[in-house]
Amino acid sequence: MTARIEYRTIHGYRRAFRIAGEGPAILLIHGIGDNSSTFDEIIDELARDHTVIAPDLLGHGLSEKPQADYSVAAFANGMRDLLVVLGITRVTVVGHSLGGGVAMQFCYQFPRFVQRLVLVAAGGVTTDVNPVLRLASVPGVPLLLRGLRLPGVAPLVRGTARSLARIDDLPALPERLTPRAMITDHQDLLRIVDELTDPHAHAAFTRTLRAVVDWRGQTVTMLDRAYLTERLPLLVVWGSKDTVIPVHHAALTGAAIPHAQVEIFDGAGHFPFRDDPRRFVDLVLDFIATTEPIEFDPANWHALMSAGQRLDEMVGDDDLLGEIFEALETERSVS
């Protein structure tokens, strides 16, 4: 079974998506600067007993790249609109990186659509993020990235990364700071960099990045609404060597959402579903098979939102809970 690429025009913009299979629906949401092809190694396997939809977010991949709203909320709206056009009313949502933040926002905005949630190296847990992304959000810096379009620059970057990846660990440096560790995901990141040589893709990337990251880190976080997942089956997946968003965020998510199932792929980076696609597929399919899909209950939703966040229901040691409380205070800050 092979996923096919289809298009729909929604609100005047052409949106591309991969689709395969029949059965209960799974929605795959990719990360910033990426596209639905990132899921190529898992779509067909997931589609054996499911309908799998993997959109290219607006501004990404084969979708149009207008001067539009590239906020997390707007991306969640786009997921809802595509599902409506396709006639799909219930989905298990799988979100990677920025797509994890979009998936969480989707669950908050459109709970009637959601059966289960899988967060993969998800953005939006705390402000922590790779310093390169912080720097890229600073006004003026994106102009430097346009240099990628100059002849010979992109191949030079790829060659340098491959050389660094082959360097053995250096005794004078901690393992996490060695060249090989710092570019764990270099092949996938270079794939994304190649996309940015297109000026329209570059502009959309910059707009998207500035909507979720500034010089201090991630600006859109989810901990303040995590309590709304109380009845939602939730799987959290992270790579132990993620250099984009720290693996520690998996522990924070598990502490803030105690019923979440947390799985760490040892040795994997920011793309665990590409590092070990077989394990990822088996994990997701088992998660779907062993959990009951949530049915939206307006009364329960009203009760949850009326009661608000319950800090005493979080679990973990004092240090972990202290980090969560500090992150929540940071969310409330206007500075």
GROMACS .gro file of C-alpha atoms in nm:
model
  335
    1MET     CA    1   0.000   0.000   0.000
    2THR     CA    2   0.145   0.336  -0.102
    3ALA     CA    3   0.033   0.676   0.021
    4ARG     CA    4  -0.088   0.908  -0.252
    5ILE     CA    5  -0.055   1.285  -0.259
    6GLU     CA    6  -0.381   1.474  -0.295
    7TYR     CA    7  -0.480   1.840  -0.289
    8ARG     CA    8  -0.775   2.041  -0.166
    9THR     CA    9  -0.830   2.415  -0.195
   10ILE     CA   10  -0.955   2.555   0.135
   11HIS     CA   11  -1.019   2.926   0.193
   12GLY     CA   12  -0.854   2.987  -0.143
   13TYR     CA   13  -0.526   2.813  -0.058
   14ARG     CA   14  -0.415   2.481  -0.205
   15ARG     CA   15  -0.326   2.231   0.064
   16ALA     CA   16  -0.136   1.909  -0.002
   17PHE     CA   17  -0.163   1.592   0.203
   18ARG     CA   18  -0.066   1.228   0.189
   19ILE     CA   19  -0.342   0.974   0.245
   20ALA     CA   20  -0.351   0.595   0.258
   21GLY     CA   21  -0.555   0.306   0.392
   22GLU     CA   22  -0.903   0.255   0.531
   23GLY     CA   23  -1.039   0.235   0.883
   24PRO     CA   24  -1.018   0.454   1.194
   25ALA     CA   25  -0.833   0.776   1.112
   26ILE     CA   26  -0.482   0.878   1.220
   27LEU     CA   27  -0.372   1.238   1.160
   28LEU     CA   28   0.006   1.292   1.136
   29ILE     CA   29   0.131   1.651   1.186
   30HIS     CA   30   0.493   1.735   1.098
   31GLY     CA   31   0.729   1.994   1.245
   32ILE     CA   32   0.855   2.337   1.143
   33GLY     CA   33   1.022   2.359   0.803
   34ASP     CA   34   0.942   1.994   0.739
   35ASN     CA   35   0.665   1.827   0.536
   36SER     CA   36   0.456   1.512   0.531
   37SER     CA   37   0.728   1.311   0.355
   38THR     CA   38   0.901   1.289   0.694
   39PHE     CA   39   0.647   1.014   0.774
   40ASP     CA   40   0.713   0.808   0.459
   41GLU     CA   41   0.864   0.517   0.654
   42ILE     CA   42   0.561   0.475   0.880
   43ILE     CA   43   0.254   0.575   0.677
   44ASP     CA   44   0.209   0.249   0.488
   45GLU     CA   45   0.246   0.036   0.800
   46LEU     CA   46  -0.002   0.248   0.995
   47ALA     CA   47  -0.238   0.238   0.696
   48ARG     CA   48  -0.280  -0.141   0.700
   49ASP     CA   49  -0.585  -0.102   0.926
   50HIS     CA   50  -0.630   0.275   0.942
   51THR     CA   51  -0.693   0.578   0.725
   52VAL     CA   52  -0.377   0.785   0.758
   53ILE     CA   53  -0.379   1.156   0.669
   54ALA     CA   54  -0.049   1.345   0.672
   55PRO     CA   55  -0.093   1.709   0.563
   56ASP     CA   56   0.171   1.954   0.454
   57LEU     CA   57   0.105   2.247   0.686
   58LEU     CA   58   0.031   2.576   0.510
   59GLY     CA   59   0.365   2.726   0.408
   60HIS     CA   60   0.534   2.385   0.404
   61GLY     CA   61   0.602   2.112   0.150
   62LEU     CA   62   0.366   2.113  -0.148
   63SER     CA   63   0.105   2.334   0.019
   64GLU     CA   64   0.080   2.698  -0.081
   65LYS     CA   65   0.301   2.950   0.097
   66PRO     CA   66   0.101   3.274   0.124
   67GLN     CA   67   0.153   3.571   0.353
   68ALA     CA   68  -0.085   3.426   0.608
   69ASP     CA   69  -0.131   3.342   0.976
   70TYR     CA   70   0.129   3.084   1.077
   71SER     CA   71   0.040   3.064   1.446
   72VAL     CA   72  -0.017   2.734   1.625
   73ALA     CA   73  -0.388   2.814   1.655
   74ALA     CA   74  -0.411   2.883   1.280
   75PHE     CA   75  -0.242   2.551   1.201
   76ALA     CA   76  -0.493   2.376   1.429
   77ASN     CA   77  -0.773   2.548   1.239
   78GLY     CA   78  -0.621   2.419   0.916
   79MET     CA   79  -0.624   2.062   1.045
   80ARG     CA   80  -0.992   2.095   1.139
   81ASP     CA   81  -1.080   2.245   0.801
   82LEU     CA   82  -0.905   1.967   0.607
   83LEU     CA   83  -1.076   1.697   0.812
   84VAL     CA   84  -1.415   1.860   0.752
   85VAL     CA   85  -1.352   1.872   0.377
   86LEU     CA   86  -1.248   1.504   0.381
   87GLY     CA   87  -1.556   1.410   0.583
   88ILE     CA   88  -1.352   1.276   0.877
   89THR     CA   89  -1.498   1.349   1.220
   90ARG     CA   90  -1.279   1.148   1.463
   91VAL     CA   91  -0.901   1.101   1.468
   92THR     CA   92  -0.605   0.983   1.669
   93VAL     CA   93  -0.369   1.280   1.645
   94VAL     CA   94   0.009   1.230   1.619
   95GLY     CA   95   0.217   1.549   1.633
   96HIS     CA   96   0.594   1.584   1.595
   97SER     CA   97   0.793   1.885   1.721
   98LEU     CA   98   0.595   2.197   1.622
   99GLY     CA   99   0.329   1.949   1.510
  100GLY     CA  100   0.308   1.831   1.871
  101GLY     CA  101   0.218   2.183   1.978
  102VAL     CA  102  -0.034   2.201   1.695
  103ALA     CA  103  -0.178   1.863   1.800
  104MET     CA  104  -0.217   1.979   2.160
  105GLN     CA  105  -0.383   2.301   2.041
  106PHE     CA  106  -0.610   2.099   1.813
  107CYS     CA  107  -0.723   1.890   2.110
  108TYR     CA  108  -0.800   2.209   2.302
  109GLN     CA  109  -0.980   2.389   2.019
  110PHE     CA  110  -1.166   2.094   1.867
  111PRO     CA  111  -1.207   1.824   2.135
  112ARG     CA  112  -1.501   1.666   1.951
  113PHE     CA  113  -1.261   1.547   1.678
  114VAL     CA  114  -1.005   1.384   1.905
  115GLN     CA  115  -0.990   1.018   2.013
  116ARG     CA  116  -0.629   0.990   2.130
  117LEU     CA  117  -0.312   1.200   2.130
  118VAL     CA  118   0.050   1.106   2.056
  119LEU     CA  119   0.316   1.371   2.122
  120VAL     CA  120   0.654   1.307   1.958
  121ALA     CA  121   0.944   1.530   2.070
  122ALA     CA  122   0.674   1.791   2.101
  123GLY     CA  123   0.718   2.165   2.119
  124GLY     CA  124   0.537   2.368   2.380
  125VAL     CA  125   0.631   2.201   2.710
  126THR     CA  126   0.860   2.478   2.842
  127THR     CA  127   1.063   2.758   2.684
  128ASP     CA  128   1.371   2.535   2.632
  129VAL     CA  129   1.470   2.487   2.269
  130ASN     CA  130   1.791   2.461   2.066
  131PRO     CA  131   1.978   2.797   2.077
  132VAL     CA  132   2.003   2.798   1.697
  133LEU     CA  133   1.625   2.835   1.672
  134ARG     CA  134   1.632   3.117   1.927
  135LEU     CA  135   1.896   3.295   1.722
  136ALA     CA  136   1.707   3.239   1.396
  137SER     CA  137   1.404   3.417   1.543
  138VAL     CA  138   1.598   3.740   1.603
  139PRO     CA  139   1.518   4.014   1.348
  140GLY     CA  140   1.787   4.032   1.081
  141VAL     CA  141   1.925   3.683   1.134
  142PRO     CA  142   1.685   3.522   0.881
  143LEU     CA  143   1.849   3.741   0.616
  144LEU     CA  144   2.170   3.550   0.677
  145LEU     CA  145   1.988   3.224   0.611
  146ARG     CA  146   1.914   3.344   0.261
  147GLY     CA  147   2.280   3.273   0.193
  148LEU     CA  148   2.177   2.908   0.166
  149ARG     CA  149   2.043   2.995  -0.177
  150LEU     CA  150   2.387   3.100  -0.305
  151PRO     CA  151   2.551   2.846  -0.538
  152GLY     CA  152   2.764   2.596  -0.350
  153VAL     CA  153   2.661   2.699   0.002
  154ALA     CA  154   2.408   2.420   0.072
  155PRO     CA  155   2.647   2.142  -0.045
  156LEU     CA  156   2.920   2.295   0.176
  157VAL     CA  157   2.690   2.287   0.480
  158ARG     CA  158   2.597   1.924   0.408
  159GLY     CA  159   2.962   1.824   0.368
  160THR     CA  160   3.065   1.994   0.691
  161ALA     CA  161   2.786   1.824   0.886
  162ARG     CA  162   2.880   1.482   0.750
  163SER     CA  163   3.243   1.539   0.848
  164LEU     CA  164   3.150   1.643   1.202
  165ALA     CA  165   2.926   1.340   1.236
  166ARG     CA  166   3.227   1.115   1.178
  167ILE     CA  167   3.445   1.274   1.445
  168ASP     CA  168   3.506   1.045   1.742
  169ASP     CA  169   3.418   1.161   2.092
  170LEU     CA  170   3.669   1.415   2.226
  171PRO     CA  171   3.810   1.332   2.572
  172ALA     CA  172   3.813   1.698   2.678
  173LEU     CA  173   3.440   1.745   2.616
  174PRO     CA  174   3.131   1.598   2.781
  175GLU     CA  175   2.959   1.348   2.549
  176ARG     CA  176   2.659   1.578   2.497
  177LEU     CA  177   2.887   1.855   2.364
  178THR     CA  178   3.088   1.648   2.116
  179PRO     CA  179   3.037   1.723   1.745
  180ARG     CA  180   2.865   1.391   1.683
  181ALA     CA  181   2.618   1.445   1.969
  182MET     CA  182   2.545   1.804   1.869
  183ILE     CA  183   2.435   1.700   1.519
  184THR     CA  184   2.253   1.376   1.601
  185ASP     CA  185   1.979   1.462   1.352
  186HIS     CA  186   2.201   1.616   1.084
  187GLN     CA  187   2.056   1.417   0.794
  188ASP     CA  188   1.698   1.519   0.870
  189LEU     CA  189   1.793   1.875   0.958
  190LEU     CA  190   1.984   1.910   0.632
  191ARG     CA  191   1.680   1.777   0.448
  192ILE     CA  192   1.482   2.061   0.603
  193VAL     CA  193   1.756   2.315   0.527
  194ASP     CA  194   1.739   2.213   0.160
  195GLU     CA  195   1.371   2.314   0.156
  196LEU     CA  196   1.462   2.660   0.285
  197THR     CA  197   1.656   2.742  -0.031
  198ASP     CA  198   1.316   2.820  -0.186
  199PRO     CA  199   1.240   3.186  -0.103
  200HIS     CA  200   0.870   3.125  -0.037
  201ALA     CA  201   0.947   2.832   0.194
  202HIS     CA  202   1.208   3.045   0.370
  203ALA     CA  203   0.959   3.327   0.427
  204ALA     CA  204   0.696   3.086   0.562
  205PHE     CA  205   0.955   2.924   0.791
  206THR     CA  206   1.051   3.264   0.932
  207ARG     CA  207   0.688   3.360   0.996
  208THR     CA  208   0.620   3.025   1.163
  209LEU     CA  209   0.932   3.039   1.379
  210ARG     CA  210   0.857   3.390   1.501
  211ALA     CA  211   0.506   3.278   1.598
  212VAL     CA  212   0.642   3.018   1.842
  213VAL     CA  213   1.001   3.116   1.934
  214ASP     CA  214   1.183   3.433   2.033
  215TRP     CA  215   1.533   3.498   2.171
  216ARG     CA  216   1.425   3.360   2.511
  217GLY     CA  217   1.293   3.031   2.370
  218GLN     CA  218   0.950   2.884   2.299
  219THR     CA  219   0.672   3.137   2.349
  220VAL     CA  220   0.371   2.908   2.306
  221THR     CA  221   0.351   2.648   2.578
  222MET     CA  222   0.084   2.400   2.683
  223LEU     CA  223   0.127   2.331   3.054
  224ASP     CA  224  -0.147   2.572   3.157
  225ARG     CA  225  -0.407   2.363   2.971
  226ALA     CA  226  -0.257   2.018   3.018
  227TYR     CA  227  -0.526   1.938   3.278
  228LEU     CA  228  -0.785   1.926   2.998
  229THR     CA  229  -0.633   1.595   2.882
  230GLU     CA  230  -0.760   1.425   3.200
  231ARG     CA  231  -0.963   1.161   3.011
  232LEU     CA  232  -0.767   1.168   2.684
  233PRO     CA  233  -0.545   0.863   2.608
  234LEU     CA  234  -0.197   1.013   2.569
  235LEU     CA  235   0.133   0.868   2.449
  236VAL     CA  236   0.457   1.068   2.475
  237VAL     CA  237   0.760   0.962   2.264
  238TRP     CA  238   1.108   1.116   2.274
  239GLY     CA  239   1.461   1.036   2.159
  240SER     CA  240   1.724   1.023   2.433
  241LYS     CA  241   1.967   1.225   2.217
  242ASP     CA  242   1.728   1.493   2.096
  243THR     CA  243   1.933   1.810   2.038
  244VAL     CA  244   1.636   2.025   1.930
  245ILE     CA  245   1.401   1.990   2.228
  246PRO     CA  246   1.546   1.830   2.545
  247VAL     CA  247   1.437   1.476   2.629
  248HIS     CA  248   1.378   1.604   2.982
  249HIS     CA  249   1.054   1.753   2.848
  250ALA     CA  250   0.917   1.398   2.831
  251ALA     CA  251   0.956   1.369   3.210
  252LEU     CA  252   0.795   1.711   3.260
  253THR     CA  253   0.500   1.609   3.043
  254GLY     CA  254   0.459   1.286   3.236
  255ALA     CA  255   0.462   1.478   3.565
  256ALA     CA  256   0.207   1.734   3.447
  257ILE     CA  257  -0.015   1.465   3.289
  258PRO     CA  258   0.021   1.163   3.519
  259HIS     CA  259  -0.185   0.923   3.307
  260ALA     CA  260   0.040   0.975   3.001
  261GLN     CA  261   0.239   0.678   2.874
  262VAL     CA  262   0.600   0.794   2.824
  263GLU     CA  263   0.840   0.606   2.593
  264ILE     CA  264   1.206   0.702   2.540
  265PHE     CA  265   1.390   0.574   2.232
  266ASP     CA  266   1.745   0.523   2.354
  267GLY     CA  267   2.001   0.663   2.109
  268ALA     CA  268   1.740   0.832   1.891
  269GLY     CA  269   1.739   1.204   1.816
  270HIS     CA  270   1.462   1.449   1.736
  271PHE     CA  271   1.301   1.210   1.483
  272PRO     CA  272   1.249   0.882   1.674
  273PHE     CA  273   0.995   0.761   1.416
  274ARG     CA  274   1.271   0.778   1.153
  275ASP     CA  275   1.546   0.636   1.374
  276ASP     CA  276   1.340   0.327   1.459
  277PRO     CA  277   1.023   0.324   1.243
  278ARG     CA  278   0.933  -0.038   1.325
  279ARG     CA  279   0.934   0.023   1.699
  280PHE     CA  280   0.740   0.347   1.654
  281VAL     CA  281   0.469   0.186   1.441
  282ASP     CA  282   0.432  -0.106   1.683
  283LEU     CA  283   0.412   0.136   1.976
  284VAL     CA  284   0.143   0.353   1.818
  285LEU     CA  285  -0.065   0.058   1.699
  286ASP     CA  286  -0.045  -0.105   2.042
  287PHE     CA  287  -0.143   0.225   2.205
  288ILE     CA  288  -0.448   0.250   1.979
  289ALA     CA  289  -0.543  -0.115   2.034
  290THR     CA  290  -0.517  -0.100   2.413
  291THR     CA  291  -0.690   0.234   2.482
  292GLU     CA  292  -1.052   0.335   2.449
  293PRO     CA  293  -1.110   0.642   2.229
  294ILE     CA  294  -1.241   0.934   2.429
  295GLU     CA  295  -1.594   1.050   2.359
  296PHE     CA  296  -1.642   1.423   2.396
  297ASP     CA  297  -1.855   1.503   2.699
  298PRO     CA  298  -1.967   1.869   2.717
  299ALA     CA  299  -2.053   1.836   3.086
  300ASN     CA  300  -1.708   1.701   3.171
  301TRP     CA  301  -1.542   1.971   2.958
  302HIS     CA  302  -1.744   2.235   3.145
  303ALA     CA  303  -1.646   2.085   3.481
  304LEU     CA  304  -1.276   2.069   3.393
  305MET     CA  305  -1.258   2.427   3.268
  306SER     CA  306  -1.464   2.556   3.560
  307ALA     CA  307  -1.244   2.384   3.820
  308GLY     CA  308  -0.922   2.483   3.644
  309GLN     CA  309  -0.576   2.346   3.693
  310ARG     CA  310  -0.509   2.115   3.990
  311LEU     CA  311  -0.142   2.143   4.082
  312ASP     CA  312  -0.185   1.882   4.357
  313GLU     CA  313  -0.264   1.617   4.092
  314MET     CA  314   0.079   1.643   3.932
  315VAL     CA  315   0.337   1.378   4.020
  316GLY     CA  316   0.715   1.370   4.053
  317ASP     CA  317   0.996   1.467   4.286
  318ASP     CA  318   1.038   1.818   4.422
  319ASP     CA  319   1.284   1.923   4.150
  320LEU     CA  320   1.054   1.809   3.868
  321LEU     CA  321   0.747   1.973   4.018
  322GLY     CA  322   0.948   2.287   4.086
  323GLU     CA  323   1.037   2.308   3.717
  324ILE     CA  324   0.673   2.275   3.620
  325PHE     CA  325   0.558   2.543   3.863
  326GLU     CA  326   0.836   2.773   3.741
  327ALA     CA  327   0.732   2.711   3.379
  328LEU     CA  328   0.371   2.793   3.467
  329GLU     CA  329   0.481   3.118   3.628
  330THR     CA  330   0.684   3.200   3.317
  331GLU     CA  331   0.372   3.145   3.103
  332ARG     CA  332   0.184   3.397   3.315
  333SER     CA  333   0.459   3.656   3.292
  334VAL     CA  334   0.418   3.949   3.052
  335SER     CA  335   0.787   4.045   3.055
   0.00000   0.00000   0.00000
